[in-house]
C-alpha cells in the first residue's frame, strides 16, 4: 500500500487493538450472550481500529481536500450554486424541529405543520400556483410527481390516449428520464439557432396523444423562452397540460411567474433557488405546484389549515398516491423558509436581476476569447462553445481543470448537448464584483496560456490534492471496497 497520509483510507491507519472509545461495562448494557444465536455474527466485522486523534485528523484532512461554495466560487451552470446563509442552518437544526419524529400525533407538531403550510403558501405566491406539495425529495422526483399529477388528471377525465410528453432538445436529462419513468413516451422538439424552442415544429407535434409539454424557462442555455404564452395556448387547445421545470427559477424570482405564463404544473428545486447546500447527491427537495383545479391529484398526505387555525394531514382519494415517507425532506424545507423570510419580498426580488447582471457581466468580459454561439442577453447562465482559438488543441475539459489550480470550481462542461465544447457558467447573485473580476482574469489568463504554453493547460490540474484520476478506468473498473483493493 503506497499512499501518503492525505490519501490513505481509514483502514490503512488501523492498528490491532487501538480504540477511540469503549463502552463502560457497568451492568446496564445487555450482554452479548443474551442475543438470540441466529442474530450473532460468526466472525468479527473487519472494522478499522484507530485512536481518537487519528480519526479526527483523518476526516478533518479529507474535508479540506474537498471544494465547496464555502471555500470558493462555484460557477456551475444549471446548478444555481449560491452561497447558503448560515442562519438557515441554525433554523434547521433547532432541537424543536430537528428532533421531531415523523409519526408524532398532529397535535404535537403544530409548529412544524405551520412551517410546511407557510412554505407552501410562499411558493404558491412565487410560482403563481394554487397549492404546492413539499413531499418530493429532488428536482427529478418533482418532475416525476408532476407528470403523475398530469396523468391522474387525464385519467380522471377518461382520456386514456394521452401517452406522449413533448420535451425540447435543450432540456436537462432528467426531463426525458422522468417522463419515461412516469410511463410516458418522449417526443423531442428542436431548438432554433437562437436557443429557443421552434414553435412551428412544436405545433406540428401537438395532437390528442400529447399529455404534456415540458419546458424550462429560462432554458438550459440561459435564454428566456419568450413564446411561452403562445406555446401554452397551442398546448391547451390540443388538450395537453403545460409542465414547468423550475430548476432555473432563480432569475425570475418575483419578476415573472410560471402560473401567469400558462403553466399548469411545476416543480422548484429548493436546493438550488432557495439556498440549501447541495452537490454530492443530496439531500434535496423538489416541491410540486399546481394551478387551481388540480390540487386533489397532489400526493398524499397534504397539510391543511383548519377553520380554527390548527393544522392537520389529509388524504385525497383522487391523489396519485404517495411519493415519499410522510412530508419529504423537512430540514431542506426549513432552510428554504428561513431563506425566503430573511430575504423578504424586496430581497427576493433582487436575486434575479443580480444573477442576470452577473452572468451577462462575465459573458461580455470573455466573449473575445471564448466562442459564444448564442449571442443574446442571457438570464442567470450562458454557454460558451470552448475557446475561440481552436488551433491550440486545448479543450473545454482542459480549461475546466486549469481553473481548479486557481481555486475556482469548474463550470458545467459538455452540457447542454447543443454544442461540442459546451462550457456553461452560472455565477448566481451571491458573488461580489471582486470575485467575478478575479474569475474573469483567470479565464483570460487560461486563454492566453492555451497559446503560450498549451501543455500547462492540458496537464492541469497541478495543485489539487488529487491530480489526474483515470475516470475511464474508474467507470469501467470501479474498486468500491477496501478488501477488494488489498486482495489484488
Ligand atoms: C438540476 C436540474 C434538474 C434536476 O434536479 P435534481 O434536484 O438534481 O434532481 C432538472 N432540470 C434542470 C434544468 C436542472 O438544472
mmCIF file of C-alpha atoms and ligand atoms in Angstrom, residues 77-79 137-141 143 171-175 216 218-220 245-248 267 269 271-272 278 284-286 381 415, ligand 1:
data_model
loop_
_atom_site.group_PDB
_atom_site.id
_atom_site.type_symbol
_atom_site.label_atom_id
_atom_site.label_comp_id
_atom_site.label_asym_id
_atom_site.label_seq_id
_atom_site.Cartn_x
_atom_site.Cartn_y
_atom_site.Cartn_z
ATOM 1 C CA UNK A 77 -24.109 26.160 -14.758
ATOM 2 C CA UNK A 78 -27.576 24.609 -14.351
ATOM 3 C CA UNK A 79 -26.971 24.143 -10.627
ATOM 4 C CA UNK A 137 -37.091 14.665 -2.495
ATOM 5 C CA UNK A 138 -35.387 16.290 -5.527
ATOM 6 C CA UNK A 139 -35.970 18.082 -8.807
ATOM 7 C CA UNK A 140 -36.154 14.837 -10.774
ATOM 8 C CA UNK A 141 -38.520 13.402 -8.168
ATOM 9 C CA UNK A 143 -40.755 16.078 -12.299
ATOM 10 C CA UNK A 171 -33.826 20.009 -21.759
ATOM 11 C CA UNK A 172 -31.980 18.678 -18.735
ATOM 12 C CA UNK A 173 -31.515 14.898 -18.957
ATOM 13 C CA UNK A 174 -33.866 14.353 -16.037
ATOM 14 C CA UNK A 175 -36.862 15.553 -18.122
ATOM 15 C CA UNK A 216 -37.674 25.044 -18.765
ATOM 16 C CA UNK A 218 -35.080 30.339 -18.872
ATOM 17 C CA UNK A 219 -33.932 27.226 -20.703
ATOM 18 C CA UNK A 220 -30.673 25.404 -20.045
ATOM 19 C CA UNK A 245 -39.210 22.609 -14.889
ATOM 20 C CA UNK A 246 -38.452 25.225 -12.216
ATOM 21 C CA UNK A 247 -34.775 24.397 -11.700
ATOM 22 C CA UNK A 248 -33.998 27.726 -13.403
ATOM 23 C CA UNK A 267 -41.572 21.965 -9.599
ATOM 24 C CA UNK A 269 -35.554 22.867 -6.654
ATOM 25 C CA UNK A 271 -31.691 23.148 -3.047
ATOM 26 C CA UNK A 272 -30.941 25.490 -5.959
ATOM 27 C CA UNK A 278 -26.184 20.702 -2.493
ATOM 28 C CA UNK A 284 -32.687 17.964 -1.783
ATOM 29 C CA UNK A 285 -36.317 18.921 -2.135
ATOM 30 C CA UNK A 286 -38.459 19.295 -5.253
ATOM 31 C CA UNK A 381 -26.322 31.493 -17.089
ATOM 32 C CA UNK A 415 -23.782 20.161 -21.233
HETATM 33 C C1 LIG B 1 -30.832 20.352 -11.598
HETATM 34 C C2 LIG B 1 -31.851 20.293 -12.658
HETATM 35 C C3 LIG B 1 -32.833 19.287 -12.658
HETATM 36 C C4 LIG B 1 -32.821 18.099 -11.714
HETATM 37 O O1 LIG B 1 -32.876 18.434 -10.367
HETATM 38 P P1 LIG B 1 -32.301 17.427 -9.249
HETATM 39 O O2 LIG B 1 -32.682 18.075 -7.971
HETATM 40 O O3 LIG B 1 -30.825 17.353 -9.484
HETATM 41 O O4 LIG B 1 -32.967 16.108 -9.441
HETATM 42 C C5 LIG B 1 -33.819 19.341 -13.635
HETATM 43 N N1 LIG B 1 -33.823 20.303 -14.576
HETATM 44 C C6 LIG B 1 -32.876 21.272 -14.620
HETATM 45 C C7 LIG B 1 -32.951 22.336 -15.686
HETATM 46 C C8 LIG B 1 -31.853 21.300 -13.670
HETATM 47 O O5 LIG B 1 -30.926 22.247 -13.724
#
